[in-house]
Coordinates of C-alpha atoms in Angstrom, one line a residue:
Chain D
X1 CA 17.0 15.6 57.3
X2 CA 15.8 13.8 60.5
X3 CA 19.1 14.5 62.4
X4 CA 19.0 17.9 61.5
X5 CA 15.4 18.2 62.7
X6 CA 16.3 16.9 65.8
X7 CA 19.2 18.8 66.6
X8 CA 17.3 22.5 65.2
X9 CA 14.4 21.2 67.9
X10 CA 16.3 20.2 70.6
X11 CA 18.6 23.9 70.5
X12 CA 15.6 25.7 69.7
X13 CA 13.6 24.2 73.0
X14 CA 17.0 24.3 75.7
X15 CA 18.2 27.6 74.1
X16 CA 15.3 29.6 72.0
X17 CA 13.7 30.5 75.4
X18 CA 16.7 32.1 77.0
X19 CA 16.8 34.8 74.1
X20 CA 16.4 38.2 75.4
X21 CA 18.2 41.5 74.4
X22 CA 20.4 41.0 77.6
X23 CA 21.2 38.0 76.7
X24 CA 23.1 39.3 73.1
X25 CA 24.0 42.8 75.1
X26 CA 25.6 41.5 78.3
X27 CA 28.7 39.8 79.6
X28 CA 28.6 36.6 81.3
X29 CA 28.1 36.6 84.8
X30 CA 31.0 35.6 87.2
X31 CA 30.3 31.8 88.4
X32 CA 27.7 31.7 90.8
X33 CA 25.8 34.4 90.0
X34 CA 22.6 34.8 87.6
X35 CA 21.8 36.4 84.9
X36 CA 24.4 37.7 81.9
X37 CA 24.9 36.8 78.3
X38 CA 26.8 36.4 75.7
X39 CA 27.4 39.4 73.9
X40 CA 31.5 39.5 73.5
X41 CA 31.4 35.7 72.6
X42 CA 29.2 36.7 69.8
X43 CA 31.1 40.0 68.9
X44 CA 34.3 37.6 69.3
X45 CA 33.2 34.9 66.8
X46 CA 32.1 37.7 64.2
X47 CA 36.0 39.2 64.9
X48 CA 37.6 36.0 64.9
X49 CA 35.5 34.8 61.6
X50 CA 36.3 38.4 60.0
X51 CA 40.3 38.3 60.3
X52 CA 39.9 34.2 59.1
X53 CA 38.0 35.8 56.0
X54 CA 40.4 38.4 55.3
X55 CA 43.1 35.8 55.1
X56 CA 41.6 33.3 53.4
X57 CA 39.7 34.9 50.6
X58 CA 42.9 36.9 49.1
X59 CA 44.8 33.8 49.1
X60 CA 42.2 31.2 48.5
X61 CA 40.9 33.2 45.3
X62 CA 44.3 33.8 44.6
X63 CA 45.6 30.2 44.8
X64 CA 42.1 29.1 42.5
X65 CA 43.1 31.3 40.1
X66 CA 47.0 30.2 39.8
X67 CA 45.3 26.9 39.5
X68 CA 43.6 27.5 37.1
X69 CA 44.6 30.3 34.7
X70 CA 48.2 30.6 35.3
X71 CA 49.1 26.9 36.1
X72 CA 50.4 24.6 33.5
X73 CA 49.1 21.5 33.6
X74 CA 51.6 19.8 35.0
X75 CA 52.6 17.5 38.1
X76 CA 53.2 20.9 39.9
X77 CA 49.7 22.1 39.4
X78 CA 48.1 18.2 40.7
X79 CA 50.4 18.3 43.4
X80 CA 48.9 21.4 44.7
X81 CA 45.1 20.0 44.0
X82 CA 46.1 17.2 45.6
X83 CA 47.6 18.7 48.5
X84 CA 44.3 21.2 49.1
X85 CA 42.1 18.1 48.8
X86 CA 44.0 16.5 52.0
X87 CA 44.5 20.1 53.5
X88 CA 40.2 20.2 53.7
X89 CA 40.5 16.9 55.1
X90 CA 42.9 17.7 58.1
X91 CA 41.3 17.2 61.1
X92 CA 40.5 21.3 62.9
X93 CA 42.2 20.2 65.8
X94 CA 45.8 19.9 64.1
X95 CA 45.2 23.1 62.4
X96 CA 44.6 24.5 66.1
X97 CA 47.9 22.9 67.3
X98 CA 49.8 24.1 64.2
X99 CA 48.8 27.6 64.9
X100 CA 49.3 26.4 68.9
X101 CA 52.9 25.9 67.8
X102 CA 53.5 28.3 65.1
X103 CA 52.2 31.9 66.9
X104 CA 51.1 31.1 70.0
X105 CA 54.1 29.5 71.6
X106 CA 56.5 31.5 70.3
X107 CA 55.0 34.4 71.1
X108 CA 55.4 36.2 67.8
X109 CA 53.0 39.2 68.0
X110 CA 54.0 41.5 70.5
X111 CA 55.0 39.0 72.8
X112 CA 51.5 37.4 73.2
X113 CA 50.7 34.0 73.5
X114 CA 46.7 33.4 73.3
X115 CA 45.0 36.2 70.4
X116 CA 41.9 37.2 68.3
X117 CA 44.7 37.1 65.5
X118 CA 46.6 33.8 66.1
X119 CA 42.1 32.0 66.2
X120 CA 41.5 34.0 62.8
X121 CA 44.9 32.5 61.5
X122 CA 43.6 28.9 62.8
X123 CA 40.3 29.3 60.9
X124 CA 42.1 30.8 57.8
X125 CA 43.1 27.6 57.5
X126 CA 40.6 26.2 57.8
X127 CA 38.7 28.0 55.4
X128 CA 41.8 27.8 52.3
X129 CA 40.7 24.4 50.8
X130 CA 37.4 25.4 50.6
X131 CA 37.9 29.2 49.0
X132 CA 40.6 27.3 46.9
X133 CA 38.4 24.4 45.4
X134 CA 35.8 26.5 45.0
X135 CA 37.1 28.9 43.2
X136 CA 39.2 26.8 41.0
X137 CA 36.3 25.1 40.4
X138 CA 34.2 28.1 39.8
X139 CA 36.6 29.5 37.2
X140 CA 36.3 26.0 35.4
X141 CA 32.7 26.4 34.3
X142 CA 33.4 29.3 32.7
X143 CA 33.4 28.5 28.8
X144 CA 37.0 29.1 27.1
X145 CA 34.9 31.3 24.5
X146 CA 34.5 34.1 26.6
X147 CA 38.5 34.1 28.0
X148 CA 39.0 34.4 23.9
X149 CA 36.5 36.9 23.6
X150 CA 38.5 39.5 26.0
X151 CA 41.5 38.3 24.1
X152 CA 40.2 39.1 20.9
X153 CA 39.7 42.4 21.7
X154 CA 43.0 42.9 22.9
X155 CA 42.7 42.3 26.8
X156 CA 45.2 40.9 29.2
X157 CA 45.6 37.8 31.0
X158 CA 45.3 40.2 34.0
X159 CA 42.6 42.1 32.5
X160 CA 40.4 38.9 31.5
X161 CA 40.7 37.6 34.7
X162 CA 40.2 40.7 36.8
X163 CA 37.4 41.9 34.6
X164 CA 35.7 39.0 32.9
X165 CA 36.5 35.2 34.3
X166 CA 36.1 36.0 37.7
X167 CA 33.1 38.2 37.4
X168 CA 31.6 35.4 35.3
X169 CA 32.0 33.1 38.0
X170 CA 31.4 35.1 41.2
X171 CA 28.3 33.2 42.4
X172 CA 29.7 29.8 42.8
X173 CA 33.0 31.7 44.1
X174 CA 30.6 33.3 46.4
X175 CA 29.1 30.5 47.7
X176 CA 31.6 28.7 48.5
X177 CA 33.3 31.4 50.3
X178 CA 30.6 31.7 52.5
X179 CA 30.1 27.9 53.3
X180 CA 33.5 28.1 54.3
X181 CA 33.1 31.1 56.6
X182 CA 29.9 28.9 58.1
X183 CA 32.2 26.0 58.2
X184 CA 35.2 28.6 60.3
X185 CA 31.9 30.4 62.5
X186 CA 31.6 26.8 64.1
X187 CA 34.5 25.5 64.6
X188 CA 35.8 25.2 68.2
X189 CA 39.1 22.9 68.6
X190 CA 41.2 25.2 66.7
X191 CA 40.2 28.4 68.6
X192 CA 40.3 25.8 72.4
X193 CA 44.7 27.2 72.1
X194 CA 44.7 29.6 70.1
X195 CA 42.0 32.3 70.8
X196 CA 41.3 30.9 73.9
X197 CA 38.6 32.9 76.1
X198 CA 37.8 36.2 77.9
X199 CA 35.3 36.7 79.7
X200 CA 35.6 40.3 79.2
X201 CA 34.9 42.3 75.9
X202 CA 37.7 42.1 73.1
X203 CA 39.9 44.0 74.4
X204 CA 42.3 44.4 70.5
X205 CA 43.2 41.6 68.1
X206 CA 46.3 40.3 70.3
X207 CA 44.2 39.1 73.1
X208 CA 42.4 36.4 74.4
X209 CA 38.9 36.2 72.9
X210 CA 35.5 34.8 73.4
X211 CA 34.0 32.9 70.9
X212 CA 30.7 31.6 71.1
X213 CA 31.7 27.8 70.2
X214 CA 34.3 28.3 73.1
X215 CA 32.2 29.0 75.5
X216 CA 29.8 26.6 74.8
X217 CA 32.4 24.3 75.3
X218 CA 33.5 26.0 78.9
X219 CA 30.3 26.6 80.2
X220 CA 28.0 23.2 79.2
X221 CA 30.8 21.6 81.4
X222 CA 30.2 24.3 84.7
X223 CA 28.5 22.7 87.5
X224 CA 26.6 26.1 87.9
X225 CA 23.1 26.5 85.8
X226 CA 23.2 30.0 84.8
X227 CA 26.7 29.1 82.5
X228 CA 24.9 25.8 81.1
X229 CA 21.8 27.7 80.1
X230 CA 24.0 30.5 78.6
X231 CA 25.8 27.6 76.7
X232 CA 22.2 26.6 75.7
X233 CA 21.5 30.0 74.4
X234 CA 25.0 30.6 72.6
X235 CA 24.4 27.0 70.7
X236 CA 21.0 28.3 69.4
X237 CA 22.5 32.3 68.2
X238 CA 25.6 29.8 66.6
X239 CA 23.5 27.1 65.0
X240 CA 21.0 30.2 63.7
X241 CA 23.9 32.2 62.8
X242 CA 25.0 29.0 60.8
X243 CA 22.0 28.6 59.3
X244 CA 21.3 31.9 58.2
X245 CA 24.8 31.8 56.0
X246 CA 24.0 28.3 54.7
X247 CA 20.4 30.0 53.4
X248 CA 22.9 33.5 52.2
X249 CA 24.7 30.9 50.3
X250 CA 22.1 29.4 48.9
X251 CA 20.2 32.6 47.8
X252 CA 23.5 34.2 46.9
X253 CA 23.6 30.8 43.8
X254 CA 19.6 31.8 42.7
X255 CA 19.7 35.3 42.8
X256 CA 22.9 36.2 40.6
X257 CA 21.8 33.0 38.2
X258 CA 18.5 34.5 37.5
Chain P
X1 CA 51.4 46.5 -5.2
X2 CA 53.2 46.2 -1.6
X3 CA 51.3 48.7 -0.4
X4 CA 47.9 47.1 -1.0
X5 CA 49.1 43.8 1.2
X6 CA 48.4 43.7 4.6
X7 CA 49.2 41.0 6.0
X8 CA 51.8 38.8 4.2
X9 CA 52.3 35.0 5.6
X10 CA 56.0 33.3 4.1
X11 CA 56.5 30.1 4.6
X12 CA 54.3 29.6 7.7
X13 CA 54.2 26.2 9.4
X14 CA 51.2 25.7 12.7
X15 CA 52.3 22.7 14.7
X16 CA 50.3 21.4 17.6
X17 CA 52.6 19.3 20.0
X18 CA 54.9 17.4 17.8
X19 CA 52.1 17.4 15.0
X20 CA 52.3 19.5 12.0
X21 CA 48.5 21.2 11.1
X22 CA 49.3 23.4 8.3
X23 CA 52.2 23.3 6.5
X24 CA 54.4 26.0 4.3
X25 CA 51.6 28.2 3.3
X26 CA 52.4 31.5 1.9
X27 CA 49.7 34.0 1.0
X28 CA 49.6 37.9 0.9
X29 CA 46.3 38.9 2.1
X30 CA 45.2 42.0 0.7
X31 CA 44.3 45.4 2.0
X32 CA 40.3 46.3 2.5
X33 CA 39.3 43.5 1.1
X34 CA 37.4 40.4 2.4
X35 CA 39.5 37.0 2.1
X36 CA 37.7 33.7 2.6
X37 CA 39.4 30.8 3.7
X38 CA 37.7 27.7 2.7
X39 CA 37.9 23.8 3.1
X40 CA 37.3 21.1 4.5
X41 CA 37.7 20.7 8.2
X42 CA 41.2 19.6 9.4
X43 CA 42.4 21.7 7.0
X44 CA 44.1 24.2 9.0
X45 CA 42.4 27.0 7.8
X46 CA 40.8 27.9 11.2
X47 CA 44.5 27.6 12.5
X48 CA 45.6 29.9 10.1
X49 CA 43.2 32.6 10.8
X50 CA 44.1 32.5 14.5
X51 CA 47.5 32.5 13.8
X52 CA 47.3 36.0 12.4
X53 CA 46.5 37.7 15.7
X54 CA 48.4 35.2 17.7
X55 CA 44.9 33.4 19.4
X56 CA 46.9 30.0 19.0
X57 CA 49.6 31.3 21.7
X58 CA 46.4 30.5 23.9
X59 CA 46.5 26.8 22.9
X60 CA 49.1 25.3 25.1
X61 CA 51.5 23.3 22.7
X62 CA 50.9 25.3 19.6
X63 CA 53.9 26.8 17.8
X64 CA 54.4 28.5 14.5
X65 CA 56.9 28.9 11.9
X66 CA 58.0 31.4 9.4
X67 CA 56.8 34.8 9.4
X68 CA 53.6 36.7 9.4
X69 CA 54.3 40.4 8.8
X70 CA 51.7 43.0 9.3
X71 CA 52.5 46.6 9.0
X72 CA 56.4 45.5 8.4
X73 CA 56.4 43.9 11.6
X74 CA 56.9 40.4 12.3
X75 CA 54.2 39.2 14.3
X76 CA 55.7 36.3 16.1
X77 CA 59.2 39.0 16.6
X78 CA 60.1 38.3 20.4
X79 CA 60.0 41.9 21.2
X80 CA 55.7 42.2 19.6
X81 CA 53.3 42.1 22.4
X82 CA 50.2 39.5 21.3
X83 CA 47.9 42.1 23.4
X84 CA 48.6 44.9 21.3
X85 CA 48.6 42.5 18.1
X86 CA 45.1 41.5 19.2
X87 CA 44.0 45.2 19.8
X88 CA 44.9 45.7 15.8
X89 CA 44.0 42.9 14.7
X90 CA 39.9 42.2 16.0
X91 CA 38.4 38.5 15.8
X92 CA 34.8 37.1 15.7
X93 CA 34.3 33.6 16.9
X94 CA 32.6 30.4 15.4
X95 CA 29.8 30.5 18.3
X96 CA 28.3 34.3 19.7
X97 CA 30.9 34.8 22.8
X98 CA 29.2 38.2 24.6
X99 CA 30.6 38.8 28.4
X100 CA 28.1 38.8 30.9
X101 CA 27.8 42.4 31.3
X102 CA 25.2 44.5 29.8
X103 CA 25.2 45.2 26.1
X104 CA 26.6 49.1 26.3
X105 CA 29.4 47.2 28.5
X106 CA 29.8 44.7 26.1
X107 CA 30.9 47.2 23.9
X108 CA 32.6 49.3 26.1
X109 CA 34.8 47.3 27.6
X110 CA 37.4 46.3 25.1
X111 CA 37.5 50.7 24.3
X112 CA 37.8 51.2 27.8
X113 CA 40.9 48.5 28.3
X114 CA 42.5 50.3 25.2
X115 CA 42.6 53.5 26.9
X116 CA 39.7 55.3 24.7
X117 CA 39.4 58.6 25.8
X118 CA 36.3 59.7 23.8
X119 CA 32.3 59.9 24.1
X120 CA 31.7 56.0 25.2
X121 CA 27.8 56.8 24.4
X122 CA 28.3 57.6 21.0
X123 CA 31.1 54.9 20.3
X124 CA 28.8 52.5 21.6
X125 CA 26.1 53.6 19.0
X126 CA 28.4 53.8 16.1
X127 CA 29.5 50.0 16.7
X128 CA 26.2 48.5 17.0
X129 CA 25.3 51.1 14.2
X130 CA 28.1 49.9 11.7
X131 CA 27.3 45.9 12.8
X132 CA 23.8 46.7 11.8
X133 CA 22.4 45.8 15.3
X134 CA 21.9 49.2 16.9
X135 CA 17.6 48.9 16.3
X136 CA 17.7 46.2 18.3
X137 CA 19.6 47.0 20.9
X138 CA 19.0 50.9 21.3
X139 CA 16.2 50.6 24.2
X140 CA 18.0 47.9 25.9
X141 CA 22.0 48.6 26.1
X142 CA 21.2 48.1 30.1
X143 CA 20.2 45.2 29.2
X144 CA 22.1 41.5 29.6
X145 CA 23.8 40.9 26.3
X146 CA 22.6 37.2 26.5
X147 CA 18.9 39.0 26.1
X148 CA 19.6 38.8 22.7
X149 CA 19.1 36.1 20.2
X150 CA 21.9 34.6 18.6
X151 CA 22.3 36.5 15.5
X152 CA 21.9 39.8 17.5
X153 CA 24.4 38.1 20.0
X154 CA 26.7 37.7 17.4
X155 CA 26.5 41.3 15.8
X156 CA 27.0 42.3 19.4
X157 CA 30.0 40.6 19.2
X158 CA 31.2 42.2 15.9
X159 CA 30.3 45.2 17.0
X160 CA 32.4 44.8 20.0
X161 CA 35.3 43.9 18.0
X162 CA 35.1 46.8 15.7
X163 CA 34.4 49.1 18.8
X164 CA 38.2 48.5 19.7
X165 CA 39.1 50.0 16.2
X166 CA 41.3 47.7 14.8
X167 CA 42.5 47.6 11.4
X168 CA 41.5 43.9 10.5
X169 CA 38.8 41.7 11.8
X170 CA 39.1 37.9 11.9
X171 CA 35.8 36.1 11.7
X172 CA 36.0 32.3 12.2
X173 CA 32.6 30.6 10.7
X174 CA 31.3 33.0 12.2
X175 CA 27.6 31.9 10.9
X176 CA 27.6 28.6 10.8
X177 CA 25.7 28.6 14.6
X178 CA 22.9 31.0 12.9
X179 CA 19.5 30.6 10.5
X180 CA 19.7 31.1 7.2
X181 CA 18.2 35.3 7.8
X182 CA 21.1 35.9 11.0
X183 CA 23.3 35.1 8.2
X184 CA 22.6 37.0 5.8
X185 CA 22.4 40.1 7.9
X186 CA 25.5 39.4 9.0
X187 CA 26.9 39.0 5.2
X188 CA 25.2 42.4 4.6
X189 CA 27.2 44.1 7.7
X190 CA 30.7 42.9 6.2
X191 CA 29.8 44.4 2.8
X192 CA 29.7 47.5 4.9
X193 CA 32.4 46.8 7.0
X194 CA 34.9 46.2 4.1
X195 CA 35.1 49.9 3.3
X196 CA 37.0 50.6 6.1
X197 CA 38.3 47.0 7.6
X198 CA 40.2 44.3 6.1
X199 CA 38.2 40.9 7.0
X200 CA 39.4 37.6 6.9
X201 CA 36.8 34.9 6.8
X202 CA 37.0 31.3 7.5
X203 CA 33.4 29.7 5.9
X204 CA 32.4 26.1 5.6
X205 CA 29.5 27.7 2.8
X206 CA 30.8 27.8 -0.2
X207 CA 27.9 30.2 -1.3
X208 CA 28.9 32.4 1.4
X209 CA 32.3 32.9 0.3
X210 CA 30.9 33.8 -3.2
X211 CA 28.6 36.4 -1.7
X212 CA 31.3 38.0 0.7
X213 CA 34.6 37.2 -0.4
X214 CA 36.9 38.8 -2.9
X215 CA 39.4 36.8 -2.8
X216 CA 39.0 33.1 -1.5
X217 CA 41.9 30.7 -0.5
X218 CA 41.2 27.2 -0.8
X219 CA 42.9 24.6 2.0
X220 CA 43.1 20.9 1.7
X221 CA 44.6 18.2 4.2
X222 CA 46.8 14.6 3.2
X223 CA 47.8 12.1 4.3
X224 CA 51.9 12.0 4.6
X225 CA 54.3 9.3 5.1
X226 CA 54.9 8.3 8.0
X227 CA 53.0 11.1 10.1
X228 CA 49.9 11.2 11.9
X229 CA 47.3 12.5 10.6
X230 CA 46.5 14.7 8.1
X231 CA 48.5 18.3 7.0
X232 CA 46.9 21.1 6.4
X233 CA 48.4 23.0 3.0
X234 CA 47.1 25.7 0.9
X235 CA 46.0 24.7 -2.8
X236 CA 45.1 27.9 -4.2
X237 CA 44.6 31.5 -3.7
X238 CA 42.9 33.8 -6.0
X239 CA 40.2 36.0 -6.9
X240 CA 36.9 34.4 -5.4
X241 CA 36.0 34.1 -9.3
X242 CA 38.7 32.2 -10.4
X243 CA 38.2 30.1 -7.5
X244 CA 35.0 28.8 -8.3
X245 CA 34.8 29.6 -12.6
X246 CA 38.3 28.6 -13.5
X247 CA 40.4 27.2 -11.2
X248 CA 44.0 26.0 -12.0
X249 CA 44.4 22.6 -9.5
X250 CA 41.8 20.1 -10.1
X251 CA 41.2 19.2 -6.2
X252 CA 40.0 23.0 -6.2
X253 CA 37.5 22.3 -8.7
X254 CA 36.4 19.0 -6.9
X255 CA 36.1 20.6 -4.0
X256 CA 33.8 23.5 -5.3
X257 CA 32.1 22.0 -7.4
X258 CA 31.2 19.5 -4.9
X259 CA 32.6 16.3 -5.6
X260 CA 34.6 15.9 -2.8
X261 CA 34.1 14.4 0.5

């Protein structure tokens, strides 16, 4: 608790006072001039975080229920377990490079190098284990009597799935879904190649964008004050951001419960 | 005579894994009647009664031999779907299973899946009407179906099981997680139920079987040479009288009259 204390205080005192409407509105200012904000780094992270989602939820809740409806259990089914367990623990950085390598050098879409699309792809990656574990997970609590019930009245796999397992476990599916968006909103070595920045609005989903944990990282290392105390400003909006889906999570596991 | 059996079981062998459970049993189950299957556990009774609507292809390992024909079908035939065997054939379970949805959805969702074109608000009254629960339930159907106590949870789930209209309704002990007043309320609903189902009832209550059953079948388990375990086989089949007045095997009469194990 005491590290995160310090860190919430610390943001909140270099960054909370810089918060103005410009400042989530406007574009940063060139270097050496005043003034700006951070307004497509923020609209970046949300676009960057929404294509990661859409990628990773389909499969990840996908590949948790394989695992653990469909899946025999067999060496096939721990391989895969296995292999998502060291999958969460790959370092971000080598996701970024494996993207770096896979979409971004070769230019696949459209012939760009640096997108929205190839950062969302980075983060989808990151996000899988999670979504994956989770859900599997999630699908495990449910009790075997209620797959038999829909049985017993004549419903298939598909059906009992689709209509009763996964309903049954949405919340901790939930949760963990959005811990692992939190976990992709943050993350900033696999978006340094891939998404790499603009300091212009998005301009489509096969361009360079800004991301707020991006430009943290370029502008805390400007010699010019007006881009450090932006970066100042963009940690607080990222670590409140953060927070506030840590919390979502959180009340998203009471309120369904209840 | 043919006519009145509806569901006929020759020579039918349950195996988990390499393991034999029950063992040659062959019974004709008659038509709009209630059947008990009783004995004690590790019998293979339970077994049996999933094996009629094809529940144990859910167990990973189980297999089945011989034939169970219903409606001059083979039920374990390659080309019979289990989905559309379970839509005919309804079960209850040993322990209240409602979904967590509310208790008009509990009831409409296994009409819904079977394409059921009708008024759902008046199906979902008939079913909890004919499993005796609709006072209960009537100024709550919005309500969660775990709202409910357990013997209204588990008329909920008869209820849902007849709301499917099937021709046959499995119940596996499907009191033995309720009081002593649950229970009989439940008996009470499948004394109305039989007029229009055939019900097949595993019980550990030997009293129960008396007060439902018209015919009772009688399972016991030994020992055999060289195996592991015990195997499941049937003893006896009869009229629920003759099962517990007269009956011809004398591990029958042990059994009911309490002086066994």
């Amino acid at each position: 608790m005491i590290p995160l204390f310090l860190v919430l205080i610390y943001v909140l005192i270099q960054g909370g006072r810089l918060i103005s409407l410009q400042l989530l509105t406007e574009l940063p200012p060139a270097p050496g001039l005043e003034g700006g904000g951070i307004g497509n780094a923020i609209l970046g992270t949300i676009v960057v975080t929404l294509i990661a989602s859409l990628i990773a939820i389909p499969v990840g809740v996908g590949g948790g229920v394989y695992l653990s409806e469909y899946a025999q259990d067999g060496w096939f089914s721990k391989f895969v377990r296995f292999g998502n367990d060291v999958l969460a623990g790959v370092p971000s950085i080598i996701c970024g490079v494996f993207i770096y390598s896979l979409i971004v050098a070769t230019r696949i879409f459209f012939d760009q190098s640096f997108s929205a699309m190839a950062g969302g792809i980075a983060l989808s990656v990151l996000m899988l284990p999670t979504v994956i574990k989770t859900t599997y997970e999630g699908l495990l609590l449910v009790p075997q009597e209620m797959r038999m019930g829909a049985y017993g009245v004549g419903a298939s796999r598909f059906v009992t799935i689709t209509q009763i397992t996964l309903p049954a476990a949405f919340t901790p599916i939930a949760t963990g879904v959005v811990l692992g968006i939190a976990r992709a909103a943050g993350e900033t070595a696999p978006l340094i190649f891939t998404a790499l920045f603009s300091p212009f609005w998005p301009e489509g989903l096969f361009n360079p964008i800004a991301t707020m944990s991006v430009l943290i990282f370029n502008f805390a290392i400007m010699p010019y004050e007006a881009q450090n105390e932006l970066a100042w400003a963009a940690s607080f909006v990222l670590v409140i951001m953060i927070l506030g889906a840590n919390l979502l999570a959180r009340w998203i596991s009471h309120a369904t419960r209840a | 005579m043919a006519s009145d059996v509806c569901m006929s079981l020759q020579d039918v062998t349950i195996s988990y894994g390499s393991f034999e459970a029950v063992k040659n049993v062959y019974m004709d189950l008659p038509k709009g009647k209630v059947t008990a299957f009783i004995g004690p556990s590790g019998c293979g009774k339970s077994t049996v009664l999933r094996a009629l609507n094809r529940m144990n292809d859910l167990i990973p390992g189980c297999s089945l031999k011989g034939r169970v024909i219903f409606d001059q079908h083979d039920l374990y035939d390659k080309r019979v779907d289990p989905v559309e065997v379970r839509r005919r054939i309804g079960m209850v379970f040993q322990k209240p299973n409602p979904f967590p949805k509310s208790i008009y959805e509990n009831i409409a969702f296994g009409a819904r899946i079977n394409g059921y074109k009708g008024d759902m608000d008046e199906l979902v009254e008939r079913s909890l009407r004919k499993a005796a629960v609709w006072d209960e339930c009537k100024d709550k159907l919005k309500e969660s179906g775990f709202s409910l106590s357990g013997g209204q949870q588990q008329r909920l789930c008869i209820a849902r099981a007849i709301a499917t209209e099937p021709e046959v309704i499995l119940m596996d002990e499907p009191c033995s997680a309720l009081d002593p007043i649950s229970t009989l309320k439940i008996e009470e609903t499948m004394h109305e139920l039989k007029r229009s189902y055939t019900i097949m009832i595993v019980t550990h209550n030997m009293q129960q079987a008396v007060r439902v059953a018209d015919m009772t079948a009688f399972f016991n388990a030994e020992a055999v040479e060289g195996g592991s375990g015990k195997v499941g086989y049937l003893v006896e089949f009869n009229e629920t009288e003759n099962i517990f007045n007269s009956p011809s095997q004398q591990s029958t009469l042990d059994y009911v009259s309490g002086r066994f194990g």
